[in-house]
mmCIF file of C-alpha atoms in Angstrom:
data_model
loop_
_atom_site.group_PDB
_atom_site.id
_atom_site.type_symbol
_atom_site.label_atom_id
_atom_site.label_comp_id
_atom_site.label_asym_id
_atom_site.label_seq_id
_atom_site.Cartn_x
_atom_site.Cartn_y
_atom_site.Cartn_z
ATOM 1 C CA UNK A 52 -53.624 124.371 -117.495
ATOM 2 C CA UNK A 53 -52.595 127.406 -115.508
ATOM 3 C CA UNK A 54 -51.202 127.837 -112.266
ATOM 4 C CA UNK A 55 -52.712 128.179 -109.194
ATOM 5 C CA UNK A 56 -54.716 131.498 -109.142
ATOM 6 C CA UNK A 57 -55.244 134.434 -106.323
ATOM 7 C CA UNK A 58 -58.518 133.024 -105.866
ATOM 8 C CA UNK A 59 -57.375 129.909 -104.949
ATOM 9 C CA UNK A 60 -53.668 129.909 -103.380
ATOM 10 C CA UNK A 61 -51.186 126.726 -103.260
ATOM 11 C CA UNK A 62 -51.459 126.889 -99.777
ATOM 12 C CA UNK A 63 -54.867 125.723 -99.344
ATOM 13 C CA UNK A 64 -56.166 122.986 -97.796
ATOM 14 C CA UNK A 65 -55.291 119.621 -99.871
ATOM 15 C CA UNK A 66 -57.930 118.721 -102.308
ATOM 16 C CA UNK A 67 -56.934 114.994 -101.974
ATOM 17 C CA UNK A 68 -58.318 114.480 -98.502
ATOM 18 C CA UNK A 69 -59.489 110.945 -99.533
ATOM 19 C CA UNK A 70 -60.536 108.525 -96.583
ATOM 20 C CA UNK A 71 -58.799 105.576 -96.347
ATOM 21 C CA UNK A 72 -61.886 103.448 -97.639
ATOM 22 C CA UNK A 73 -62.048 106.269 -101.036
ATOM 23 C CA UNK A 74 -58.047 105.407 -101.481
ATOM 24 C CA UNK A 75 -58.278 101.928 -101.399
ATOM 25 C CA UNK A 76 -61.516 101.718 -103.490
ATOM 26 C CA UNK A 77 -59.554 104.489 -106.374
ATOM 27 C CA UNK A 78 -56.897 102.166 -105.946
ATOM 28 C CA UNK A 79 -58.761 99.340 -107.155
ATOM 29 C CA UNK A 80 -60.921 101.044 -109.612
ATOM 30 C CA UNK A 81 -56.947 102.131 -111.171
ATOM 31 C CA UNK A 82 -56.183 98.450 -110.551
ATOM 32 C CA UNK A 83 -59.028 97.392 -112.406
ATOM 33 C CA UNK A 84 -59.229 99.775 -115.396
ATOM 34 C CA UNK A 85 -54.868 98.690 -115.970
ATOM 35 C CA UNK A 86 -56.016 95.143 -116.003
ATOM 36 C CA UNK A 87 -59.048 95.911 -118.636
ATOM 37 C CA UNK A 88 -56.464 97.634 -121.015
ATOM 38 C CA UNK A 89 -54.126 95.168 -120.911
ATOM 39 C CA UNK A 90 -56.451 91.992 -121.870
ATOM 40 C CA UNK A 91 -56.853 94.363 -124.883
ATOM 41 C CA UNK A 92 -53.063 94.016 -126.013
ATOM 42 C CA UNK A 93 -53.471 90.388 -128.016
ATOM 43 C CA UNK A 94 -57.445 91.557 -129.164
ATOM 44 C CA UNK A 95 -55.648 94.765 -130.502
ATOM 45 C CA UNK A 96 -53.041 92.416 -132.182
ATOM 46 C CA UNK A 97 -55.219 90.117 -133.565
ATOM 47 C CA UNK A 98 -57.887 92.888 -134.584
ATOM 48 C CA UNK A 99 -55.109 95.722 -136.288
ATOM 49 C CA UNK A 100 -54.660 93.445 -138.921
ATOM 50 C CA UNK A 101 -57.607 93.575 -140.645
ATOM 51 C CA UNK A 102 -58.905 97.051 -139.425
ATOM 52 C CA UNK A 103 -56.487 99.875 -139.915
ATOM 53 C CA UNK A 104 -55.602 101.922 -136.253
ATOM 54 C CA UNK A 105 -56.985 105.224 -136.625
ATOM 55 C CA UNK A 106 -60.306 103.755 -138.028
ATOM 56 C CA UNK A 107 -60.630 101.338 -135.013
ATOM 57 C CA UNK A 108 -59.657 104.491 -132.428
ATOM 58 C CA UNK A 109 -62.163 106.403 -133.992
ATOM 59 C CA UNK A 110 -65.215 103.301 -134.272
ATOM 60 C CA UNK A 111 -64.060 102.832 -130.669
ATOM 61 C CA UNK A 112 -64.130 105.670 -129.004
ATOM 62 C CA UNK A 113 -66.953 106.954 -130.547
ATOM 63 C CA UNK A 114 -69.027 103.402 -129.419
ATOM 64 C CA UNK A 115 -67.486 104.593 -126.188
ATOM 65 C CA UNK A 116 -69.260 107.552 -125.829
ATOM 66 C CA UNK A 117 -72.746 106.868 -127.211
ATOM 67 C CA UNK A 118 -72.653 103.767 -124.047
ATOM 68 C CA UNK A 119 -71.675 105.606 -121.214
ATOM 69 C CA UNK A 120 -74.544 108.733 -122.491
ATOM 70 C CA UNK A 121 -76.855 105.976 -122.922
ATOM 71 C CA UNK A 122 -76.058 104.662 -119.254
ATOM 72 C CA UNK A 123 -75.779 108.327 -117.676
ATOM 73 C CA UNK A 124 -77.851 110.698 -119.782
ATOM 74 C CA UNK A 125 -77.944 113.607 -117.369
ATOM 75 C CA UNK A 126 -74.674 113.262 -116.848
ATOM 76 C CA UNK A 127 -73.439 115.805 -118.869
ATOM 77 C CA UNK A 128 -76.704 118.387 -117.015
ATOM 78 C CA UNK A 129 -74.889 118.477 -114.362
ATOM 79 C CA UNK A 130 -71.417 119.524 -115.256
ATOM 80 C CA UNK A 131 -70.510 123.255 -114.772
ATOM 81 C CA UNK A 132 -69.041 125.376 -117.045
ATOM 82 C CA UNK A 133 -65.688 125.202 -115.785
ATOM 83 C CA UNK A 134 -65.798 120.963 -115.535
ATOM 84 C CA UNK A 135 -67.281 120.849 -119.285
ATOM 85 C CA UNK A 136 -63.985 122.926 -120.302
ATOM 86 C CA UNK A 137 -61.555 120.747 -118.303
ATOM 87 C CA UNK A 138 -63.026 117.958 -120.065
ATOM 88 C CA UNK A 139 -62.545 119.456 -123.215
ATOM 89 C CA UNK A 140 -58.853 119.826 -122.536
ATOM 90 C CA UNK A 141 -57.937 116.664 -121.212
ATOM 91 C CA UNK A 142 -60.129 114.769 -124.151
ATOM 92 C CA UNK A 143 -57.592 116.825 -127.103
ATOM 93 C CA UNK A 144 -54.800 115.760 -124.656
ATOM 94 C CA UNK A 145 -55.847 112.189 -124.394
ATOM 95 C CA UNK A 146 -56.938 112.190 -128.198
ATOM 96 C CA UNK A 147 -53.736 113.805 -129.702
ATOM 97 C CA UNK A 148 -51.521 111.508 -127.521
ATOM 98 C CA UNK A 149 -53.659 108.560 -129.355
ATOM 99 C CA UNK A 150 -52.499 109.351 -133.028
ATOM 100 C CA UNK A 151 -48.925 110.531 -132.324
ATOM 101 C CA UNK A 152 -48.158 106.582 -130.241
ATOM 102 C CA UNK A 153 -50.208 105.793 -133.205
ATOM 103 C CA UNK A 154 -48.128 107.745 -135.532
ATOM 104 C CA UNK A 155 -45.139 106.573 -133.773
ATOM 105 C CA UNK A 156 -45.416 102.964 -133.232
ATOM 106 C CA UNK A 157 -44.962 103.100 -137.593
ATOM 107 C CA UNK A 158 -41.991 103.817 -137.347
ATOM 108 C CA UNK A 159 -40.724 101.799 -134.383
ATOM 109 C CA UNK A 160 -40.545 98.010 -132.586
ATOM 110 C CA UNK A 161 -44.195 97.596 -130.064
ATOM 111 C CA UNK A 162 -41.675 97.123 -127.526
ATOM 112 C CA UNK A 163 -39.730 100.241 -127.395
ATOM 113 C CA UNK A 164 -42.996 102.333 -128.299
ATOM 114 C CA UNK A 165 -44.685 100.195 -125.057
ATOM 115 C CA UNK A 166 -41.787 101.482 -122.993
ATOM 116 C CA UNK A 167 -41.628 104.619 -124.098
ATOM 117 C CA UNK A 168 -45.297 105.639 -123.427
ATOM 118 C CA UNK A 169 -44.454 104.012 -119.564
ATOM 119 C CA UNK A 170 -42.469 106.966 -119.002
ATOM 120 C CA UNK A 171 -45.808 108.872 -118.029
ATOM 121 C CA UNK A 172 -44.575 107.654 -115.075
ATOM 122 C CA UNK A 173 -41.498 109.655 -114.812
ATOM 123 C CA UNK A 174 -43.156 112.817 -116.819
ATOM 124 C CA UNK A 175 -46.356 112.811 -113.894
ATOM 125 C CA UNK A 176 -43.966 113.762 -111.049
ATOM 126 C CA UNK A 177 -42.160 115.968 -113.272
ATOM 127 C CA UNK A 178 -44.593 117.932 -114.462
ATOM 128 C CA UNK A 179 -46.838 117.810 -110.804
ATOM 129 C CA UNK A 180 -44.079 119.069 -109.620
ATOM 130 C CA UNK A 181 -43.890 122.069 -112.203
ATOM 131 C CA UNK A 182 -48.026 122.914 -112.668
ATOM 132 C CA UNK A 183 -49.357 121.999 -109.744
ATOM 133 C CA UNK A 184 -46.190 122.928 -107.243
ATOM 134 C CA UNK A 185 -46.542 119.022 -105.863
ATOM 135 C CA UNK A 186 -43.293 118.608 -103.907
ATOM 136 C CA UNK A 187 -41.919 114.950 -104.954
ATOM 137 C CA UNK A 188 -40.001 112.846 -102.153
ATOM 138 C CA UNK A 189 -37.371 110.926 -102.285
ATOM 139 C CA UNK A 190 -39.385 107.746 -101.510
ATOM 140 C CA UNK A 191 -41.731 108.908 -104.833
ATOM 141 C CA UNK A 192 -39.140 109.088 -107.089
ATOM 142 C CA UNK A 193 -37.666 105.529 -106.280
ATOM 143 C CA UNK A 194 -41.301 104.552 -106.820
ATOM 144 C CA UNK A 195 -40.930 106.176 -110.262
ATOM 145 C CA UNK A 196 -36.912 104.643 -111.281
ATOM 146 C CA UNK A 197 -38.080 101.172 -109.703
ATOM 147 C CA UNK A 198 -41.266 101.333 -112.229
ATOM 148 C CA UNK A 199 -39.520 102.866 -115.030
ATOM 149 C CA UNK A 200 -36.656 99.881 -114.398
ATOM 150 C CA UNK A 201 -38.993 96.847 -114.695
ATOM 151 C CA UNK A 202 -41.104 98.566 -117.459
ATOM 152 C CA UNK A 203 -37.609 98.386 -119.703
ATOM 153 C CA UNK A 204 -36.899 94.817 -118.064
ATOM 154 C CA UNK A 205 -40.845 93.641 -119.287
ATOM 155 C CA UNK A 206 -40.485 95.611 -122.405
ATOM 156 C CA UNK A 207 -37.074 96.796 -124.232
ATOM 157 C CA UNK A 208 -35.156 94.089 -126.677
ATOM 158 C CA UNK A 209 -33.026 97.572 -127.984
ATOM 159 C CA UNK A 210 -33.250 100.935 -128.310
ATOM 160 C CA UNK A 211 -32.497 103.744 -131.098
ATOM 161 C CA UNK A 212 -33.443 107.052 -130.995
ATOM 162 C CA UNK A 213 -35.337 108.216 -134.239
ATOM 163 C CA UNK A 214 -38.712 109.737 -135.606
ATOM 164 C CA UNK A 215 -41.331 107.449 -133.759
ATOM 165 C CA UNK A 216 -39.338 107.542 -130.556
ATOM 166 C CA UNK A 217 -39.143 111.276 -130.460
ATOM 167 C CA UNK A 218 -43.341 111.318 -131.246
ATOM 168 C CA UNK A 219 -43.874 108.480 -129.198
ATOM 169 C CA UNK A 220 -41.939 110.140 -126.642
ATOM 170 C CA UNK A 221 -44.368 113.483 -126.574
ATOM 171 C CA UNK A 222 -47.534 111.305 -126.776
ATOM 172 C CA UNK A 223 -45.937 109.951 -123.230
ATOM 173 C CA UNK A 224 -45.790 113.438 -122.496
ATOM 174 C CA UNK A 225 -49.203 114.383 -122.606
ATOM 175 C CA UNK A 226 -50.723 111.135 -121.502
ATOM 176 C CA UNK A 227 -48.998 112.622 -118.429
ATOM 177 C CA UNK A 228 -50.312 116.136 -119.296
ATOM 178 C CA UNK A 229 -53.558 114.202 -119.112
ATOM 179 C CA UNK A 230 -53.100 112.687 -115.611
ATOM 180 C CA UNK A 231 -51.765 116.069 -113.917
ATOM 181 C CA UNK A 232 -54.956 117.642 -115.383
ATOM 182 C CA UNK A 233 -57.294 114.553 -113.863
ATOM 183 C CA UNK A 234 -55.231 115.230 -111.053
ATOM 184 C CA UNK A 235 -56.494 118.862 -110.455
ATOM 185 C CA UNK A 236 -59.697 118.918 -112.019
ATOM 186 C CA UNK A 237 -61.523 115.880 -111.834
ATOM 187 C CA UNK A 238 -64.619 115.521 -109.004
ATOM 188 C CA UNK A 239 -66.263 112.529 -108.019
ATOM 189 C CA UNK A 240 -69.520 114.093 -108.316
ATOM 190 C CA UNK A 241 -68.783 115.008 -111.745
ATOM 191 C CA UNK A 242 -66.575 112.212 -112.725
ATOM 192 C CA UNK A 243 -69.313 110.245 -115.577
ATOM 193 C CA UNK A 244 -70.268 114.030 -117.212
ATOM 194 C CA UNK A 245 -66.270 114.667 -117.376
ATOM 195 C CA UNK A 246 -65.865 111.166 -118.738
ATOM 196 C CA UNK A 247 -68.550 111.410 -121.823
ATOM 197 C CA UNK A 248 -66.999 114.837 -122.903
ATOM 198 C CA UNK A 249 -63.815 113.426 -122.657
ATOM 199 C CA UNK A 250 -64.740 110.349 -124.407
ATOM 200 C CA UNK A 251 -66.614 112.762 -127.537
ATOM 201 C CA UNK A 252 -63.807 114.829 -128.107
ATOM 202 C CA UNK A 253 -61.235 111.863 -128.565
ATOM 203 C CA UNK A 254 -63.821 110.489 -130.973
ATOM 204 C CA UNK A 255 -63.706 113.915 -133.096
ATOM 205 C CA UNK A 256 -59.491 114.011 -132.920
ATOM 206 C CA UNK A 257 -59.428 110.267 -134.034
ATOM 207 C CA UNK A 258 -62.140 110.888 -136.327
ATOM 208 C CA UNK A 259 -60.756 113.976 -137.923
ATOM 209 C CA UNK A 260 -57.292 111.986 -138.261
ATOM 210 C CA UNK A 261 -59.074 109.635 -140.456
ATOM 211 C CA UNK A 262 -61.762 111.174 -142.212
ATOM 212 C CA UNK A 263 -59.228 111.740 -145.072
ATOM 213 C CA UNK A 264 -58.558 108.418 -146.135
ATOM 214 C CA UNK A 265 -62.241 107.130 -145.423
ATOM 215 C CA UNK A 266 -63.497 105.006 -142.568
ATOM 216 C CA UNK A 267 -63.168 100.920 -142.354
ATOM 217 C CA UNK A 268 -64.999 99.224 -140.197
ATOM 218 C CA UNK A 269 -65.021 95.760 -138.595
ATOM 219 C CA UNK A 270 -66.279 92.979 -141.486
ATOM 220 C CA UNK A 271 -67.556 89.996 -138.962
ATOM 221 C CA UNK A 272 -69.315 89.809 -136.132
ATOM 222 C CA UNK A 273 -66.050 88.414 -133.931
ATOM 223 C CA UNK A 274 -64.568 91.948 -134.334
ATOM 224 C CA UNK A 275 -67.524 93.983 -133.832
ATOM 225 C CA UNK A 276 -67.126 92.108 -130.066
ATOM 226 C CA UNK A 277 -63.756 92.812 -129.692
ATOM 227 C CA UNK A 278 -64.223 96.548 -130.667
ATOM 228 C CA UNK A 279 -67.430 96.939 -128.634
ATOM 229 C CA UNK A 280 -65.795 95.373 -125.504
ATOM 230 C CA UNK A 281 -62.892 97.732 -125.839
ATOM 231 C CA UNK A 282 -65.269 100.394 -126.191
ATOM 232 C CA UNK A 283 -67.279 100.191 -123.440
ATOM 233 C CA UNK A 284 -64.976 98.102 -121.282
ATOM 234 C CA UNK A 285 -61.724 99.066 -121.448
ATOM 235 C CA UNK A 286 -62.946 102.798 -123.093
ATOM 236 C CA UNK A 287 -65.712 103.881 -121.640
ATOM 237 C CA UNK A 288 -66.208 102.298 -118.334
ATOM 238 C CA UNK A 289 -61.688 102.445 -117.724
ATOM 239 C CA UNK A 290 -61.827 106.360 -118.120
ATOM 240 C CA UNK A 291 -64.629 106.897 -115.889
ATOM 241 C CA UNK A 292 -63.205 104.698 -113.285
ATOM 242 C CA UNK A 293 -60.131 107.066 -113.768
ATOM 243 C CA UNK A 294 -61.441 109.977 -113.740
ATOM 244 C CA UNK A 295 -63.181 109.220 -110.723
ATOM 245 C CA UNK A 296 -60.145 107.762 -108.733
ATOM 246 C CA UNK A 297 -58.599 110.736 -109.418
ATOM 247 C CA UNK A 298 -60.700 112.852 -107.892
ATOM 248 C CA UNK A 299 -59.074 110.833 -104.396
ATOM 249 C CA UNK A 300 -55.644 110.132 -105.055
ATOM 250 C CA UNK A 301 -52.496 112.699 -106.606
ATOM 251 C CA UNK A 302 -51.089 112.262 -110.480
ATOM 252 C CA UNK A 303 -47.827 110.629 -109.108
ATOM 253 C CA UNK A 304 -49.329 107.763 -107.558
ATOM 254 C CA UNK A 305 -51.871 107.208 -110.189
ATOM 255 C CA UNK A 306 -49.442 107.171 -112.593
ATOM 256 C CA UNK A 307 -47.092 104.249 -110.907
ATOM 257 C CA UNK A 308 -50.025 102.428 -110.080
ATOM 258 C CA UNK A 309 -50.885 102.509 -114.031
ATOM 259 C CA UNK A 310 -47.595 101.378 -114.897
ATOM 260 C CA UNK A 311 -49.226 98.465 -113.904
ATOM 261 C CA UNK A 312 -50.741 97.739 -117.289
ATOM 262 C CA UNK A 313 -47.993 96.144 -119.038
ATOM 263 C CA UNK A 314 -47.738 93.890 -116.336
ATOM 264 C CA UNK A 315 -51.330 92.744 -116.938
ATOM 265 C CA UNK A 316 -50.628 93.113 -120.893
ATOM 266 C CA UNK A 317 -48.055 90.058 -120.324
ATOM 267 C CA UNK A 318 -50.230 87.950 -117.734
ATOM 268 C CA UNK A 319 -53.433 87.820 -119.779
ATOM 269 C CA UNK A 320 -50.626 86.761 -123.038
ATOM 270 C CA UNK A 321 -49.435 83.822 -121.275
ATOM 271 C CA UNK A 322 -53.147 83.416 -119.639
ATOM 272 C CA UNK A 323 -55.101 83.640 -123.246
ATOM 273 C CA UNK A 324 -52.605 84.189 -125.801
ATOM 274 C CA UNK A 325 -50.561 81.038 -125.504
ATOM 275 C CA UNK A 326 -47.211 82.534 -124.454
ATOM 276 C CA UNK A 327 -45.072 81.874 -122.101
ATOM 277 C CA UNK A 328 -43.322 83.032 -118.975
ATOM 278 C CA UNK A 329 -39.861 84.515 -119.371
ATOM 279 C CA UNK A 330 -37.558 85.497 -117.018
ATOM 280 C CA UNK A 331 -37.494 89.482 -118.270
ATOM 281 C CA UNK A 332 -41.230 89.033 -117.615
ATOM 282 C CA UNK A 333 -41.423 87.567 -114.057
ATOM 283 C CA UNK A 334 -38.830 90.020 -112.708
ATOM 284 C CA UNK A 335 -39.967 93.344 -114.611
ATOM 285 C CA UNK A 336 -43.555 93.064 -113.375
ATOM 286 C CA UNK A 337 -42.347 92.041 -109.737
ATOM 287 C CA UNK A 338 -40.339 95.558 -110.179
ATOM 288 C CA UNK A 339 -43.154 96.818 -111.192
ATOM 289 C CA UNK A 340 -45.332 95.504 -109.044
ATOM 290 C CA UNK A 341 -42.946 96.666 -106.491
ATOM 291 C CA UNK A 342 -42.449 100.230 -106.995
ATOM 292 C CA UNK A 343 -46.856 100.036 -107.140
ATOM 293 C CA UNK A 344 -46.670 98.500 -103.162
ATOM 294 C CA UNK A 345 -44.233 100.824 -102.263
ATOM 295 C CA UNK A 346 -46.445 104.092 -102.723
ATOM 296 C CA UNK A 347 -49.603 102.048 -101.781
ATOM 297 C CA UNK A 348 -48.396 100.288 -98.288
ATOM 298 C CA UNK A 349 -45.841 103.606 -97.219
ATOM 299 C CA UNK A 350 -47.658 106.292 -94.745
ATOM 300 C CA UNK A 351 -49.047 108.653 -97.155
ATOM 301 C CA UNK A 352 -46.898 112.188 -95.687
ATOM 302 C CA UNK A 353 -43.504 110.380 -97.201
ATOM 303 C CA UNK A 354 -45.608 109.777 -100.691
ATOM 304 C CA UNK A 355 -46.765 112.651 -102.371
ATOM 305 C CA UNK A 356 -47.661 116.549 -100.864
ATOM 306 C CA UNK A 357 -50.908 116.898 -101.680
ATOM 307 C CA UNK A 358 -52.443 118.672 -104.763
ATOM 308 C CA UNK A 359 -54.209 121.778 -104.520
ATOM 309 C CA UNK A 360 -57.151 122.241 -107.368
ATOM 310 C CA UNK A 361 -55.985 124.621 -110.439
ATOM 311 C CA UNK A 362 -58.075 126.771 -112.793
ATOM 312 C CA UNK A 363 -58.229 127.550 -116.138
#
């Protein structure tokens, strides 16, 4: 990603000009997709242990990508050059940020690694602010601290700073890379073409990360349908819904409303997976849940400036 260029001037007229009917509706798609990824958390759980995590990425993701072709063939026909090279981008993004919380969560507790990938929500405004020239407001940023406070209430049991925080810590980094770039490039029009290229070149990282120690695959039918529905589910049909609401609301605000997905992580655990409610869980999601209201229900001028497109 590149700044701004003569062509195309920060001072513009805002790209997110989203009616209020479009913001509401991204909203809900976010909503939605947050709430498919975290009913994945005890499937993941269960799943991991018999399938190693790189080899259920890759079977995954490529699954992924074969259903939403198969749904929207021409698709991909209609992307321009310049969308089919955004794509490209954000899918290595997306797909190296994979195997380093991947790489990281080896080396530390689920808890600290869930945390520290929430902090997308602190790196979005950050780096919005530095690409794209998106001026932040005060009201934003307690958005971000309130999110960022009930994600370590909901998540953290301790924290040490060591290898798999520090990778864990740049995966967060470009899962935020990753939203910016939604952010700037993504078009409703083009939103399911963006979404398969995406969705192939995450298959080829996770595959390439894996190829060298061979490829296991699911042994009984129960985790073929836990794979498939995060495949198509919370893979395939999550990132399109993203990449469309992106195309009508700015990085910052996605990102808080995505900090969401923890909170959903621990309702469908006490809903399916037999646990139950704690206190660090009732009042980190209402923070979080919180800071989410805050930017949806505030007048949209004291949110976020707008965000101009960018090209490569």
């Amino acid at each position: 990603m590149t700044g701004p260029d003569d062509s195309n001037p920060v001072d513009v007229p805002p790209r997110h000009t989203a009616t209020t009917r479009q913001s509401v509706l991204a909203t809900l798609a976010l909503l939605a997709m947050t709430a498919c990824w975290g009913s994945t958390f005890f499937l993941i759980k269960d799943l991991l242990d018999r399938v190693p995590v790189l080899d259920f990425l890759a079977v995954r993701f490529a699954i992924a990508t074969v259903g939403l072709f198969l749904l929207a063939p021409r698709a991909l026909g209609r992307l321009s050059a310049a969308s089919r090279r955004h794509a490209v981008v954000l899918g290595l993004l997306y797909g190296v940020a994979q195997i380093l919380q991947t790489a990281g969560l080896a080396h530390t507790p689920a808890s600290v690694s869930g945390f520290i990938t929430g902090m997308y929500v602190v790196c979005t405004p950050l780096l919005a602010a530095l690409i794209l020239r998106t001026r932040i407001t005060a009201m934003t940023w307690g958005a971000v601290l309130l999110a960022t406070a009930g994600l370590a209430v909901l998540t953290l049991n301790g924290f040490s700073v060591g290898y798999g925080e520090a990778v864990t810590l740049v995966a967060a980094v470009l899962y935020a890379l990753h939203i910016v770039g939604l952010g700037a490039w993504a078009g409703a029009r083009q939103a399911m073409g963006m979404t398969i290229v995406q969705l192939f070149v995450i298959t080829v990282v996770c595959f390439a990360a894996t190829a060298p120690d061979g490829l296991v695959l699911p042994s009984n039918p129960r985790d073929w349908l836990s794979v498939v529905y995060m495949a198509l589910f919370a893979g395939a049909l999550a990132l399109a819904g993203q990449t469309w609401a992106q195309a009508h609301l700015p990085p910052t605000r996605t990102a808080i409303i995505m900090s969401m997905e923890p909170v959903f992580a621990a309702f469908f655990a006490v809903l399916l997976g037999g646990e139950s409610v704690t206190a660090r869980m009732a009042v980190g999601g209402l923070m979080v849940l919180t800071a989410m209201l805050v930017v949806e229900l505030a007048p949209r001028r004291k949110i976020e400036a707008e965000v101009p497109h960018i090209a490569v």
